[in-house]
C-alpha positions as CSV (number, residue, x, y, z in Angstrom):
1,X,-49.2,3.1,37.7
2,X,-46.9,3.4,35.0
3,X,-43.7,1.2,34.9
4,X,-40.6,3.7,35.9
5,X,-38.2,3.9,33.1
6,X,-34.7,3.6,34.5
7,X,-32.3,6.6,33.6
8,X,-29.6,6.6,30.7
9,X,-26.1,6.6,31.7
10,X,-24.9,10.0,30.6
11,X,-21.4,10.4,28.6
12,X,-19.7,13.8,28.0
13,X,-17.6,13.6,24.9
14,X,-14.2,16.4,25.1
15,X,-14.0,16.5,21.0
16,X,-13.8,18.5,18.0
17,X,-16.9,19.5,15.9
18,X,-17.2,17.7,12.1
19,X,-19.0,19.9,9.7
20,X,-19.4,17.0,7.7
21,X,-20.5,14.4,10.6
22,X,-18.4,11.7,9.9
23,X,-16.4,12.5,13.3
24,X,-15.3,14.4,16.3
25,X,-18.5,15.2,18.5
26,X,-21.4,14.9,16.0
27,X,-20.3,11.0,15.6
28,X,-20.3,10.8,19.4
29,X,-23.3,12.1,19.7
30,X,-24.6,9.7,17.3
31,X,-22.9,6.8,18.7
32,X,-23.6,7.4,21.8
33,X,-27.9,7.8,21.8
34,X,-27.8,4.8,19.5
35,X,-26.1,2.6,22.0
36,X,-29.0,4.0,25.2
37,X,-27.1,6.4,26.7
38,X,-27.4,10.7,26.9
39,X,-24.8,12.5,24.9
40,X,-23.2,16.2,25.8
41,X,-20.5,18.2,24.6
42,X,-17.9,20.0,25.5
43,X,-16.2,21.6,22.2
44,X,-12.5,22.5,21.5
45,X,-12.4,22.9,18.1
46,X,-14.9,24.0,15.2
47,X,-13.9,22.4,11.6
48,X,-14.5,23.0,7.8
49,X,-14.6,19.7,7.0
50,X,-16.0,16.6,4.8
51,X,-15.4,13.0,3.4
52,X,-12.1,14.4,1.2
53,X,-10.3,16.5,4.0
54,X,-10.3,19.2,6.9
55,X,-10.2,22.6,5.1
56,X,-10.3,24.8,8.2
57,X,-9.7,24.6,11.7
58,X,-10.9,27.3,14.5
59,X,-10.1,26.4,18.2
60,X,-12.3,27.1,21.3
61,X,-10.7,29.2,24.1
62,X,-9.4,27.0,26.7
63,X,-11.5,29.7,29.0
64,X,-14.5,28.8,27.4
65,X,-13.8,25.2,26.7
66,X,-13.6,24.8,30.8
67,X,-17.4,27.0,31.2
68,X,-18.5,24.3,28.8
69,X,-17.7,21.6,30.7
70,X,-18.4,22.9,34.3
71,X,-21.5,23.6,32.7
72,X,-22.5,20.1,32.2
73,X,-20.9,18.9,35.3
74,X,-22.6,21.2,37.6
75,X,-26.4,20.5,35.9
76,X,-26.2,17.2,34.4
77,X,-23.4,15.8,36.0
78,X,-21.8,12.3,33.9
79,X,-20.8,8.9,33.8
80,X,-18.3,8.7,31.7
81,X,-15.6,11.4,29.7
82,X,-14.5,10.6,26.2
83,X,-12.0,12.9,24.8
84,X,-10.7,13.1,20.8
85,X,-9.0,16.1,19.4
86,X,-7.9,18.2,22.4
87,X,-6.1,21.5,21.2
88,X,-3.3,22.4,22.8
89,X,-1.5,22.8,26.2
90,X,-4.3,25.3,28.0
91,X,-6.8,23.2,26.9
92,X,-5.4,19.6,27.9
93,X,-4.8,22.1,31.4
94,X,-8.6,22.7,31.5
95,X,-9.2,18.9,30.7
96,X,-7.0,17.1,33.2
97,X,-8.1,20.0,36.1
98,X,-11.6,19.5,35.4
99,X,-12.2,15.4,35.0
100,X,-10.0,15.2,38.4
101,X,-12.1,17.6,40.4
102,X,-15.2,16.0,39.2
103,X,-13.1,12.7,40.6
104,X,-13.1,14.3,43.7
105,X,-17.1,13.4,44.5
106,X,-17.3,10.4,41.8
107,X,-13.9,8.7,41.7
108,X,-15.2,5.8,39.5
109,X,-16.4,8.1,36.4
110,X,-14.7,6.0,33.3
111,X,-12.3,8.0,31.2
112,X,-12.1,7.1,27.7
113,X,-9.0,8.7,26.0
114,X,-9.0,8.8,22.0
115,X,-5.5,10.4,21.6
116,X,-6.7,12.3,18.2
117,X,-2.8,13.2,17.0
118,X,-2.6,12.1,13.2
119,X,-5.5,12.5,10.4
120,X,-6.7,10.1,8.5
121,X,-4.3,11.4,5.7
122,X,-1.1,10.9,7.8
123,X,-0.7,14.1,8.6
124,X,0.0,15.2,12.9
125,X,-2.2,17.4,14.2
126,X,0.0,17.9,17.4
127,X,3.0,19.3,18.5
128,X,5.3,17.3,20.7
129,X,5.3,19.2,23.6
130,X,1.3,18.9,23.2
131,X,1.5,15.2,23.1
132,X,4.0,15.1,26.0
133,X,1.5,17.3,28.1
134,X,-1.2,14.2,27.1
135,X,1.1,11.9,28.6
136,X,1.6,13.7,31.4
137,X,-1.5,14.8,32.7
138,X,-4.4,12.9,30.9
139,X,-2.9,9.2,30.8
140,X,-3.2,9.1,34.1
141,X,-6.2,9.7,34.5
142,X,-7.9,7.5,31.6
143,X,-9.6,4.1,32.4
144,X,-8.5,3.3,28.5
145,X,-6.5,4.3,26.1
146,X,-7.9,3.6,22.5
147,X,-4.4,4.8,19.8
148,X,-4.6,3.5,16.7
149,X,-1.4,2.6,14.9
150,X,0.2,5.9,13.3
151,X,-0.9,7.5,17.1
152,X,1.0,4.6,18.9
153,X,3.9,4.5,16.5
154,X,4.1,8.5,17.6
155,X,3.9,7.9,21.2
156,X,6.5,5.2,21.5
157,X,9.1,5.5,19.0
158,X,8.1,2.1,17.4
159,X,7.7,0.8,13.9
160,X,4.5,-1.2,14.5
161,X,4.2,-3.7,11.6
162,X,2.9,-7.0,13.2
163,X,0.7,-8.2,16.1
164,X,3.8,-8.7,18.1
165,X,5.0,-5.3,17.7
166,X,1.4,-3.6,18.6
167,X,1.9,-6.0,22.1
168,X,5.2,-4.1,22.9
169,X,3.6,-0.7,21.8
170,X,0.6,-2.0,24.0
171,X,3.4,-2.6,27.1
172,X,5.1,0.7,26.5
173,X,1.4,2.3,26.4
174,X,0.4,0.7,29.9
175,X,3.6,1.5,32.1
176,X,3.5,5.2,30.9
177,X,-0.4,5.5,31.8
178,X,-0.9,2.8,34.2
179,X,-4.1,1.8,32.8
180,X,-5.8,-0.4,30.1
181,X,-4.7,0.0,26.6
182,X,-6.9,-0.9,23.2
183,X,-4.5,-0.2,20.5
184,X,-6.3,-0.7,17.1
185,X,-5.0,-2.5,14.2
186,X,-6.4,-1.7,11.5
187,X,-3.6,0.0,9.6
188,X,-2.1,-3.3,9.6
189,X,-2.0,-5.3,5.8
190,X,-3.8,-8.3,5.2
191,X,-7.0,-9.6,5.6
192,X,-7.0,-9.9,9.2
193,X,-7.5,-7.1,12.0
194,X,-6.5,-7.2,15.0
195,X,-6.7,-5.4,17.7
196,X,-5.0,-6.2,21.2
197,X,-6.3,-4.5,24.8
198,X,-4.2,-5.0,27.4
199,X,-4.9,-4.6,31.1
200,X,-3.3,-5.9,34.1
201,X,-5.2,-9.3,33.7
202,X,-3.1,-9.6,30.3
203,X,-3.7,-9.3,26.4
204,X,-7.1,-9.9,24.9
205,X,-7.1,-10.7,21.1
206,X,-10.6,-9.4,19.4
207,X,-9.8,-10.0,15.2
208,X,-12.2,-10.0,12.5
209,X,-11.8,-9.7,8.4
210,X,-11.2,-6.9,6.7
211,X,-14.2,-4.8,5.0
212,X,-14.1,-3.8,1.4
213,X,-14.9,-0.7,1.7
214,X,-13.5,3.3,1.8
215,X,-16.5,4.5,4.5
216,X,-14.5,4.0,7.4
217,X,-14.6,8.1,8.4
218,X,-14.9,8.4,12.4
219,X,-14.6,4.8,12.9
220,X,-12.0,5.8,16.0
221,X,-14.3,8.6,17.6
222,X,-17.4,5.9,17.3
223,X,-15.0,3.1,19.0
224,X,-14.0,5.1,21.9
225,X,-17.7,7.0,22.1
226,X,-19.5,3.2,21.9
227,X,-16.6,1.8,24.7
228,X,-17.8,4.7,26.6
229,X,-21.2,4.0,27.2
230,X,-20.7,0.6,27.3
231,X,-18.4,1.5,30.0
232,X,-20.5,3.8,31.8
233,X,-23.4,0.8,31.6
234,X,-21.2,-0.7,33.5
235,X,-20.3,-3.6,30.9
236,X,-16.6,-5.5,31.8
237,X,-13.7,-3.9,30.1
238,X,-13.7,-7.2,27.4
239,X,-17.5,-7.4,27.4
240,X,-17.5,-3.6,26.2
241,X,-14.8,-3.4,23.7
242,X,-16.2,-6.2,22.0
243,X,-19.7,-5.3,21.8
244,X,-18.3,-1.5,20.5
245,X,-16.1,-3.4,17.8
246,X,-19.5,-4.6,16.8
247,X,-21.8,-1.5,16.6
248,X,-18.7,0.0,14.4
249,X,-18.7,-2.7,12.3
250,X,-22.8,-3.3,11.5
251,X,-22.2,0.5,11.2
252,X,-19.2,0.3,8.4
253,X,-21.8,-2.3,6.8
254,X,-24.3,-0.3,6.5
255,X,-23.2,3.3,5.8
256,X,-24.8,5.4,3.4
257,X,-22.1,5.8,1.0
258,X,-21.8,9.6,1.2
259,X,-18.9,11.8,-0.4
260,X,-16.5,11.8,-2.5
261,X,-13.9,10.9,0.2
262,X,-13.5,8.8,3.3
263,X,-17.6,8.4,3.6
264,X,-19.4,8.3,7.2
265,X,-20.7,5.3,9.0
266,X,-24.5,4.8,9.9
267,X,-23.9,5.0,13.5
268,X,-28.2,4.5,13.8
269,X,-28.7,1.2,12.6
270,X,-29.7,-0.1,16.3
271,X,-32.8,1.8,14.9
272,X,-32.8,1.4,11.3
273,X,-36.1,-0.7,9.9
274,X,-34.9,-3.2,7.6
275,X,-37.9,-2.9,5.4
276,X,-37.4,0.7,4.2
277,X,-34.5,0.9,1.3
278,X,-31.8,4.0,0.8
């Protein structure tokens, strides 16, 4: 009799699409089957899009963004949500109503909120009444919150320049949502990153040195994607962020140098034989 092969937890990722496939849901999808679990999608925006920019955007219905995801849930059911770039106040409607009926049967499904508001340029992709509808009606709801610095500085009013400040940002973050915080550092100068999660236990420190390097694209969609599964494999809150700080950053090390731009990780170097050269 063949041995059974147990089944792969199964992560729906709420994102935008990345012609180029540096971000949004193709990175999830990436990140996700690399680190053992099943990726599906559920998408709210389609983008022209590569290593130097985003030359187009064309948003999904918020009609057909919720058939998308009932869809999946009805079928294929999930572990865990991730979301990234949302759209706007009809879609983050469809969002909230849909992960808390699916709640209703499977209270414990992790919730991994990216909250996708400013590009990698600086520029905001959101409105304010958008991101006060986030606050609102998805915070509560997330298991996580994963901001990086520009996205925390928006959602608190702060000027984050130290580790110190990202713990008050961190404080501000947890009494609006009432969940765990993983505010990402690495917009911070010097050599050092740090990132700080903070849950009810208290702040974790995870810190590492800086890479060299401009093929960073996605690294915040492959975080929250990575803490997802991890997540959803039912890995501690600490245990998972720091093995998904890892896979991005064996990913950062060996990305394939692509574009002119902000180049892609190599989100498939779990799988990558060491023996074959680029």
């Amino acid at each position: 009799m063949s041995e059974q092969i147990s089944k792969p937890v199964r992560v729906l990722s709420i994102a935008g699409s990345d012609s180029g496939g540096g971000a949004g849901i193709q990175a999830d999808i990436k990140a996700i089957t690399a680190l053992g679990g099943y990726a599906t999608t559920a998408i709210t925006a389609l983008t022209a899009q590569n290593t130097v920019g985003v030359q187009a955007i064309y948003p999904v219905p918020a009609s057909f963004l919720s058939q998308q995801i009932r869809s999946v849930l009805s079928d294929l059911g999930t572990d865990a949500f991730k979301t990234g770039m949302l759209g706007g106040n009809a879609e983050i409607d469809v969002i909230a109503d849909e992960i808390s009926g699916y709640r209703l049967t499977y209270p414990h499904t992790v919730f991994v909120l990216d909250p996708v508001m400013v590009a990698k340029g600086g520029a905001a992709l959101m409105q304010e009444d958008v991101i006060q509808s986030i606050q609102k009606k998805l915070f509560p709801l997330a298991t996580v919150l994963t901001p990086n610095l520009p996205e925390a500085e928006r959602l608190t009013g702060l000027s984050l320049a130290s580790v110190a400040d990202m713990k008050a940002a961190a404080r501000m973050l947890h009494a609006q949502s009432g969940n765990a915080i993983l505010l990402k550092g690495g917009h911070l100068s010097g050599d050092t990153l740090v990132d700080v999660l903070l849950t009810q236990d208290g702040f974790t420190e995870f810190s590492d040195t800086r890479l060299d390097t401009r093929h960073t694209h996605g690294t915040g969609c492959t975080l929250a994607s990575a803490l997802a599964t991890f997540l959803a494999q039912k890995k501690t809150l600490i245990d998972a962020v720091a093995l998904a700080r890892a896979y991005v950053r064996q990913a950062i090390l060996e990305a394939p140098h692509f574009g002119r731009g902000d180049g892609p990780l190599w989100h498939a170097h779990p799988f990558r034989s060491h023996t074959n050269t680029r």
